[in-house]
């Protein structure tokens, strides 16, 4: 199966909002922080189509990823795949492609405490910078390639 990207548009927002709520629900419930309105509103407030790519597998939209560029870092955000795409190597394929893009700035991200996403990112060279009761903040410098 072929996995590609397409540019996100304003029309993608609502299905991406629902995808975020679905993907994060178990971790947020475990942390006692799931709020059906808040989980969706945070995506609406942060959505920037020009920084977001929709992940497509054989012409079916299966996820998204955002790279928010700042002066000193590139923030990897809103990286979500539909549940049936988990565990098939698609996330690794997408992440490798993004990490291979030429830019000297490090990648930064945060994941929820206890999320399997932390191990996923550690396998791809991210290291923990700091953490609190809810989030784990991680960085990957371009020297990790």
C-alpha positions as CSV (number, residue, x, y, z in Angstrom):
1,X,0.0,0.0,0.0
2,X,1.3,3.5,-0.9
3,X,1.4,6.2,1.8
4,X,1.6,9.8,0.7
5,X,0.8,13.3,1.9
6,X,-1.5,16.0,0.7
7,X,-1.8,19.5,2.0
8,X,-4.5,20.0,4.5
9,X,-7.3,22.5,3.9
10,X,-9.9,24.3,6.1
11,X,-12.3,21.5,5.0
12,X,-10.3,18.9,6.9
13,X,-10.7,20.4,10.3
14,X,-13.7,18.6,11.6
15,X,-12.6,15.1,10.7
16,X,-9.2,15.8,12.2
17,X,-10.8,17.2,15.4
18,X,-12.7,13.9,15.7
19,X,-9.6,11.9,14.9
20,X,-7.7,13.7,17.7
21,X,-10.5,13.0,20.2
22,X,-10.6,9.3,19.3
23,X,-6.8,8.8,19.4
24,X,-6.2,10.7,22.6
25,X,-9.2,9.5,24.5
26,X,-7.8,6.5,26.4
27,X,-4.6,8.3,27.5
28,X,-6.6,11.4,28.6
29,X,-9.1,9.3,30.5
30,X,-6.3,7.4,32.2
31,X,-4.9,10.8,33.3
32,X,-8.3,12.0,34.4
33,X,-8.2,14.8,31.8
34,X,-10.6,13.8,29.1
35,X,-13.1,16.5,28.3
36,X,-15.0,15.9,25.0
37,X,-15.3,19.6,24.2
38,X,-11.8,20.6,25.3
39,X,-10.0,17.9,23.3
40,X,-11.7,19.0,20.2
41,X,-11.4,22.8,20.8
42,X,-7.7,22.5,21.4
43,X,-7.3,21.2,17.8
44,X,-9.6,23.8,16.4
45,X,-7.6,26.6,18.2
46,X,-4.2,25.2,17.0
47,X,-5.1,24.1,13.4
48,X,-3.0,25.7,10.7
49,X,-3.7,24.0,7.4
50,X,-0.5,25.4,5.8
51,X,1.6,23.5,8.4
52,X,-0.5,20.4,8.4
53,X,-0.3,17.4,6.0
54,X,-3.0,14.8,5.6
55,X,-1.6,11.2,5.5
56,X,-3.2,9.2,2.7
57,X,-3.0,5.5,2.1
58,X,-4.2,4.2,-1.3
59,X,-6.4,7.3,-1.7
60,X,-7.9,7.0,1.8
61,X,-7.2,9.7,4.4
62,X,-5.9,8.0,7.5
63,X,-4.2,10.7,9.6
64,X,-2.4,13.9,9.9
65,X,0.8,15.5,11.1
66,X,1.8,19.1,11.7
67,X,5.2,20.7,11.6
68,X,5.2,24.1,13.3
69,X,8.4,26.0,12.6
70,X,9.9,28.4,15.1
71,X,13.2,30.2,15.0
72,X,14.9,27.6,17.2
73,X,13.0,24.4,16.6
74,X,10.5,22.5,14.5
75,X,7.5,21.3,16.6
76,X,6.0,18.0,15.6
77,X,2.4,18.2,16.5
78,X,-1.0,16.6,15.8
79,X,0.5,13.3,14.6
80,X,-2.5,11.1,14.5
81,X,-3.4,7.9,12.6
82,X,-6.8,6.2,12.5
83,X,-6.6,3.2,14.9
84,X,-6.7,0.5,12.2
85,X,-3.4,2.0,10.8
86,X,-1.6,1.6,14.2
87,X,1.1,-1.0,14.4
88,X,1.6,-1.3,10.6
89,X,4.8,0.8,10.3
90,X,2.9,3.7,8.7
91,X,3.8,6.1,11.6
92,X,7.5,5.2,11.3
93,X,7.4,5.7,7.6
94,X,5.8,9.1,7.9
95,X,8.1,10.2,10.7
96,X,11.3,9.1,8.8
97,X,10.2,11.1,5.8
98,X,9.6,14.2,8.0
99,X,12.9,13.8,9.9
100,X,14.8,13.5,6.6
101,X,13.8,17.0,5.5
102,X,16.8,19.4,5.4
103,X,16.7,21.9,8.3
104,X,19.3,22.4,11.0
105,X,16.7,23.1,13.7
106,X,15.9,20.3,16.2
107,X,12.5,18.7,16.4
108,X,10.5,19.1,19.6
109,X,7.3,17.5,20.7
110,X,5.3,16.5,23.7
111,X,3.4,13.3,24.5
112,X,1.1,12.4,27.3
113,X,2.5,10.7,30.3
114,X,2.2,6.9,30.0
115,X,1.5,7.0,26.2
116,X,3.0,4.4,24.0
117,X,3.9,7.3,21.7
118,X,6.9,8.0,24.0
119,X,8.5,4.7,23.2
120,X,7.8,5.3,19.5
121,X,9.6,8.6,19.5
122,X,12.5,7.3,21.6
123,X,13.0,4.6,18.9
124,X,13.3,7.4,16.4
125,X,16.0,9.3,18.4
126,X,14.0,11.6,20.6
127,X,15.2,12.1,24.2
128,X,13.3,13.4,27.2
129,X,14.0,17.1,28.1
130,X,11.5,17.4,30.9
131,X,8.2,16.1,32.2
132,X,5.3,17.0,34.5
133,X,2.2,15.2,35.7
134,X,0.6,15.3,32.2
135,X,3.3,15.8,29.5
136,X,6.7,14.5,28.5
137,X,8.7,17.0,26.4
138,X,11.2,15.5,24.0
139,X,13.8,16.7,21.5
140,X,15.6,15.2,18.5
141,X,18.6,17.1,17.1
142,X,19.5,16.6,13.5
143,X,22.6,14.7,14.7
144,X,20.3,11.8,15.6
145,X,19.9,10.8,12.0
